[in-house]
XYZ file of N, CA and C in Angstrom:
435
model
N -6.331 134.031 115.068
C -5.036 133.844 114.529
C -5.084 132.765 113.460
N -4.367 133.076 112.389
C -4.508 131.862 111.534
C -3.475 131.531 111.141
N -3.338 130.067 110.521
C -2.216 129.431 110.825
C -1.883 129.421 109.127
N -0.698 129.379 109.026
C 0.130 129.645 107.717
C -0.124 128.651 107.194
N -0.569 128.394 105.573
C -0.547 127.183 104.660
C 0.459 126.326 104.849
N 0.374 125.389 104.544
C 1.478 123.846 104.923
C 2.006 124.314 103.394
N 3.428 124.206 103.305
C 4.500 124.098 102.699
C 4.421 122.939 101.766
N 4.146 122.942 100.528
C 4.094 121.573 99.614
C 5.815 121.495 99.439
N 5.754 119.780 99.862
C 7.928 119.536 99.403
C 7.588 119.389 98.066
N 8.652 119.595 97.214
C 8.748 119.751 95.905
C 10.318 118.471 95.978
N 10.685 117.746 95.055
C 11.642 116.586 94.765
C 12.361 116.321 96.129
N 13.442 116.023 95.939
C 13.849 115.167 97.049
C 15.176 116.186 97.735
N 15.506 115.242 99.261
C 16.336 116.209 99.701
C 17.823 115.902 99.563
N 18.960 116.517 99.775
C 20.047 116.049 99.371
C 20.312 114.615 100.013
N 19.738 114.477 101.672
C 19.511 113.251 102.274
C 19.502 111.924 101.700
N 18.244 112.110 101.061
C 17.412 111.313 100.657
C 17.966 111.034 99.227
N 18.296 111.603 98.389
C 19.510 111.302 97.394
C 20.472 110.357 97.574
N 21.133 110.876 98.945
C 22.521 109.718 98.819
C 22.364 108.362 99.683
N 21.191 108.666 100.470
C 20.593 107.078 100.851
C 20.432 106.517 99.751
N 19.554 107.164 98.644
C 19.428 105.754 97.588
C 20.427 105.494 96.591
N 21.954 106.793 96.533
C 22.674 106.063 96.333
C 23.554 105.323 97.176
N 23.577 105.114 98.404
C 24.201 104.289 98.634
C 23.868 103.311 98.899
N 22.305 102.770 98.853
C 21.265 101.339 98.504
C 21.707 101.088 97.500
N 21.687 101.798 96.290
C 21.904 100.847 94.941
C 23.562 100.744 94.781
N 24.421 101.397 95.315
C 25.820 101.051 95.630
C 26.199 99.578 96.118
N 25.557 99.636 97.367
C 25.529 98.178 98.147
C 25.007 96.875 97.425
N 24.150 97.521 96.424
C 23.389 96.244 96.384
C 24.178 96.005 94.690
N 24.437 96.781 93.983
C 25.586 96.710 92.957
C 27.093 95.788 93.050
N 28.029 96.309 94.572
C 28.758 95.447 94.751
C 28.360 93.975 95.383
N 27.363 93.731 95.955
C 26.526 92.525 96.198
C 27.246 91.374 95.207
N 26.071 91.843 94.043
C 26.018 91.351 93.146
C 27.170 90.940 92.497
N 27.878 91.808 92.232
C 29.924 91.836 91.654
C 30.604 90.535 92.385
N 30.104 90.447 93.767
C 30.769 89.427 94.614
C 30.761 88.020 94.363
N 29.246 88.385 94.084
C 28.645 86.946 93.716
C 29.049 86.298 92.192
N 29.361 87.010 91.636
C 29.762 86.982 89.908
C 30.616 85.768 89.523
N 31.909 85.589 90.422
C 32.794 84.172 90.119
C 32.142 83.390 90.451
N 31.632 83.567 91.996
C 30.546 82.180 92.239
C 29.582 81.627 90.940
N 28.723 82.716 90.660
C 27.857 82.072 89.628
C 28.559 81.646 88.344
N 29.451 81.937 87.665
C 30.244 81.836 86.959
C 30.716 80.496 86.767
N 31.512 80.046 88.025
C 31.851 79.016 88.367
C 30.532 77.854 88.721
N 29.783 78.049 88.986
C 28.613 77.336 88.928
C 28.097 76.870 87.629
N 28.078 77.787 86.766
C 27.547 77.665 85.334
C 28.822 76.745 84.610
N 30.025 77.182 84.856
C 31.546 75.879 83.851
C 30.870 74.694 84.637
N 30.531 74.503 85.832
C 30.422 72.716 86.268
C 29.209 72.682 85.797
N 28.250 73.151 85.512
C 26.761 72.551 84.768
C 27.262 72.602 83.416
N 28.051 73.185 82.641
C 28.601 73.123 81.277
C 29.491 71.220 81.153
N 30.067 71.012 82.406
C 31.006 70.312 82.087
C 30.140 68.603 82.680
N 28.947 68.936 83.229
C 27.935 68.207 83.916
C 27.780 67.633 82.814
N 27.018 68.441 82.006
C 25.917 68.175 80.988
C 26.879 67.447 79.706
N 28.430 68.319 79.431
C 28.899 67.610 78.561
C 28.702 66.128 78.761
N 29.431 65.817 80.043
C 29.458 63.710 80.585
C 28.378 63.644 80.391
N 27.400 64.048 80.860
C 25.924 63.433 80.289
C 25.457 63.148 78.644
N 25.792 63.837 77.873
C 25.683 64.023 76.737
C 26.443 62.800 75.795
N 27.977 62.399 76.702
C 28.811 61.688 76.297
C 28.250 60.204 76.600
N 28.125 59.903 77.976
C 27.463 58.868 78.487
C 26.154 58.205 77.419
N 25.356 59.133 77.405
C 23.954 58.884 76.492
C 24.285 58.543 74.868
N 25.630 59.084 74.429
C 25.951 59.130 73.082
C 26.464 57.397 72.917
N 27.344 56.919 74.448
C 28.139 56.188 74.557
C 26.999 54.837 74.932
N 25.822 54.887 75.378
C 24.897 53.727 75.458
C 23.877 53.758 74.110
N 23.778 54.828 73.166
C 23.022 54.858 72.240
C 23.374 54.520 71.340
N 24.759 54.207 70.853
C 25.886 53.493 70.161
C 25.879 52.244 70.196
N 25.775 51.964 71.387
C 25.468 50.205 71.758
C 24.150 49.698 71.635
N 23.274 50.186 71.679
C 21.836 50.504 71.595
C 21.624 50.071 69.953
N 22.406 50.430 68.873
C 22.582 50.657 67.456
C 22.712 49.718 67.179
N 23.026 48.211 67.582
C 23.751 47.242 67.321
C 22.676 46.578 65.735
N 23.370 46.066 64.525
C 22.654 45.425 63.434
C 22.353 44.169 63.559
N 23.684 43.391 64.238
C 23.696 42.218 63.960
C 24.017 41.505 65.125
N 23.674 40.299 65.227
C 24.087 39.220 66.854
C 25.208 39.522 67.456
N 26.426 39.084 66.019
C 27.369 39.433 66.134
C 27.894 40.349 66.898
N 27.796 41.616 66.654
C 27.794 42.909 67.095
C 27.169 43.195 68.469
N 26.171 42.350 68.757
C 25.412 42.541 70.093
C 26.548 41.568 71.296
N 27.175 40.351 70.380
C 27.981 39.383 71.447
C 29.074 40.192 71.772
N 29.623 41.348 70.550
C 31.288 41.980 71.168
C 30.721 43.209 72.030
N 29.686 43.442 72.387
C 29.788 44.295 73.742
C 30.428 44.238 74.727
N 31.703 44.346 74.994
C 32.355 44.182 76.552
C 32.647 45.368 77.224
N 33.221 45.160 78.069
C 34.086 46.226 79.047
C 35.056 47.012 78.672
N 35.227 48.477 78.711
C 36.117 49.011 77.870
C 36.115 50.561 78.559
N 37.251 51.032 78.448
C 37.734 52.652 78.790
C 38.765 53.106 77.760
N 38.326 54.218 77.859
C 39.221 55.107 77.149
C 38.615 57.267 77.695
N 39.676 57.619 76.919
C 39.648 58.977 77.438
C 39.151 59.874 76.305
N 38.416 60.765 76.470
C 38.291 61.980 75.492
C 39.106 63.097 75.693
N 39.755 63.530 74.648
C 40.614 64.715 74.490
C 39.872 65.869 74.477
N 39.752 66.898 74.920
C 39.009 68.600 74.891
C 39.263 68.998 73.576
N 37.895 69.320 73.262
C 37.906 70.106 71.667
C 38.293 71.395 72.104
N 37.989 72.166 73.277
C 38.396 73.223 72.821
C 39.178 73.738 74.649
N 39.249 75.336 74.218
C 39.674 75.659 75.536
C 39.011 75.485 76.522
N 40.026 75.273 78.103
C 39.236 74.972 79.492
C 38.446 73.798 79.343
N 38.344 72.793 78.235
C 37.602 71.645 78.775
C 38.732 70.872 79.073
N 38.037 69.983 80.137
C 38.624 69.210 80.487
C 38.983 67.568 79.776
N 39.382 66.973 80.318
C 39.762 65.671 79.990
C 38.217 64.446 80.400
N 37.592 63.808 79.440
C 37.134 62.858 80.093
C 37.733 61.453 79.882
N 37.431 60.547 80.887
C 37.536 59.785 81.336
C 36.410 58.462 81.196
N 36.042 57.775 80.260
C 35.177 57.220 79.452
C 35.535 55.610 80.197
N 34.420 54.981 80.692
C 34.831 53.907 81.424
C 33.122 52.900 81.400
N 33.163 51.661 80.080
C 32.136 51.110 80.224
C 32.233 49.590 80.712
N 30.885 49.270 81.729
C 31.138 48.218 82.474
C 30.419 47.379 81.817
N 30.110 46.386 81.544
C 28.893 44.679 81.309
C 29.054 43.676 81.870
N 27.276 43.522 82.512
C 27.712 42.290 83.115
C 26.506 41.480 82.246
N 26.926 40.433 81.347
C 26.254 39.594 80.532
C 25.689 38.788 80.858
N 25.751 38.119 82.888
C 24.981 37.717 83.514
C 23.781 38.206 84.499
N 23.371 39.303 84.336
C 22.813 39.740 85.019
C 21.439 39.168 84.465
N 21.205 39.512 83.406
C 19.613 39.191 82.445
C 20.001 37.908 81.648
N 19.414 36.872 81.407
C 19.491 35.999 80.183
C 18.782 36.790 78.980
N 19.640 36.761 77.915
C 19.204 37.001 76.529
C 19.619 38.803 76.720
N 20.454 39.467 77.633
C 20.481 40.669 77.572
C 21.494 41.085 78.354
N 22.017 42.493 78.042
C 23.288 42.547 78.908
C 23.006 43.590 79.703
N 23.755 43.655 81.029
C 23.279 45.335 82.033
C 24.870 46.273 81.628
N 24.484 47.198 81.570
C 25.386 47.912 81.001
C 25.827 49.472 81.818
N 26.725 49.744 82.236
C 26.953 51.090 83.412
C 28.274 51.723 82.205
N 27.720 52.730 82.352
C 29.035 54.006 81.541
C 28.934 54.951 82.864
N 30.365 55.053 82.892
C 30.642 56.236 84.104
C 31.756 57.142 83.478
N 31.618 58.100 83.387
C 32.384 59.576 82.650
C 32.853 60.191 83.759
N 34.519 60.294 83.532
C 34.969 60.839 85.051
C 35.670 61.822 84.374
N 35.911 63.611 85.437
C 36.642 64.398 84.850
C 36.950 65.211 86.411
N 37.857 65.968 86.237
C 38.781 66.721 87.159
C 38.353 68.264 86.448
N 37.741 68.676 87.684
C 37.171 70.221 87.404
C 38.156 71.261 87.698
N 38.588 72.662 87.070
C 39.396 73.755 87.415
C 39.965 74.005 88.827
N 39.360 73.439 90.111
C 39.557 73.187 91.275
C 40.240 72.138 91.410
N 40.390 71.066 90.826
C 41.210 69.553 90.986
C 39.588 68.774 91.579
N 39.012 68.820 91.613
C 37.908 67.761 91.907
C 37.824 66.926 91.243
N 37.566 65.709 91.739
C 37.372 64.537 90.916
C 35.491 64.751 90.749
N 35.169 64.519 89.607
C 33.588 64.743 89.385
C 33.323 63.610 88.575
N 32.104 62.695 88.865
C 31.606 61.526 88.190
C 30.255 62.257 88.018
N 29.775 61.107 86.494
C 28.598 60.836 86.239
C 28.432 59.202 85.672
N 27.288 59.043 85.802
C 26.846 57.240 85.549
C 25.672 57.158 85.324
N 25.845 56.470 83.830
C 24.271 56.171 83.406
C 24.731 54.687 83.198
N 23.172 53.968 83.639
C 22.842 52.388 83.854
C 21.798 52.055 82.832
N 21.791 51.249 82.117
C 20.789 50.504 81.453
C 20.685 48.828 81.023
N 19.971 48.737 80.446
C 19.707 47.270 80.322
C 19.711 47.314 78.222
N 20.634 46.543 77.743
C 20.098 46.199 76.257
C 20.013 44.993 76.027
N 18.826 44.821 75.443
C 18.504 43.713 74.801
C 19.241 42.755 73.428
N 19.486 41.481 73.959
C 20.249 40.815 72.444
C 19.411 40.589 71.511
N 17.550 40.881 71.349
C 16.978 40.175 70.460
C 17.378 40.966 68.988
N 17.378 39.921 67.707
C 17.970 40.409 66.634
C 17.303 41.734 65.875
N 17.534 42.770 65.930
C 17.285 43.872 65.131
C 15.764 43.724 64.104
N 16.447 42.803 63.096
C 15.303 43.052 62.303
C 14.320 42.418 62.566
N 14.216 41.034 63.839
C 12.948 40.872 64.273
C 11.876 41.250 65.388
N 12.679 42.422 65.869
C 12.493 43.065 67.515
C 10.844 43.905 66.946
N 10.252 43.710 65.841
C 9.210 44.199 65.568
C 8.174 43.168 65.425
N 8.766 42.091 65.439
C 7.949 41.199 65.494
C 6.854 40.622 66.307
N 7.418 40.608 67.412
C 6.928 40.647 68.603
C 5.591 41.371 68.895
N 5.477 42.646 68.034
C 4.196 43.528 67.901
C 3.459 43.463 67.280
N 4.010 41.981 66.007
C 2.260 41.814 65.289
C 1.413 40.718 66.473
N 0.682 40.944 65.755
C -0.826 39.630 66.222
C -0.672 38.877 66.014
N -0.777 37.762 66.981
C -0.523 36.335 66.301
C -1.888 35.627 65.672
């Protein structure tokens, strides 16, 4: 007795069709769900990076100083930034000095505060140290004696 050739399957079965559409269905709305989340993740790294940007602009300014003069009126000071454009928010610009911390130098804290689409209060704070020595001789120091 001999046994009948095995049947080659040829493409797929209607089964097996709507399993994989309804894998890539599932895994389509997945994704959709997740969409505001990431969304919303990406405006607070947008609005992160702005205060950072501001902060660094706001110690590199002071950093600039020409003259003594100019190095002695470093004080304590706040003020707010207005939004250039839509959905930004308001910052909140707030610099600290303490002129005793270092002799011959001041310690210096900028903290950038803003209120995110949620009402969160969100800080950032950059700290540094600037030096009072005078500008045009701060190269001096690097020749040879």
């Amino acid at each position: 007795m001999r046994n009948p050739p095995p049947r080659r399957q040829r493409g797929l079965t209607l089964i097996e069709a709507l399993f994989a559409f309804l894998a890539l269905s599932i895994g389509a709305l997945a994704l959709l769900r997740f969409q505001p989340e990431l969304r919303q993740h990406a405006e607070f790294a947008r609005q992160r990076s702005e205060a950072v940007r501001l902060a660094q602009q706001e110690i590199e300014g002071l950093r600039g100083f020409a003259t003594r003069a100019e190095f002695d009126a470093i004080a304590t000071r706040a003020f707010t930034i207005e939004p250039d454009g839509l959905g930004s928010p308001r910052y909140a610009l707030q610099r600290r000095v303490d002129a005793l911390a270092w002799p011959g130098a001041k310690a210096i804290e900028v903290i950038v505060a803003w209120t995110d689409r949620q009402g969160a209060a969100q800080q950032v704070a950059l700290a540094t140290l600037v030096a009072g020595a005078e500008p045009a001789l701060a190269a001096a120091s690097l020749l040879p004696r």
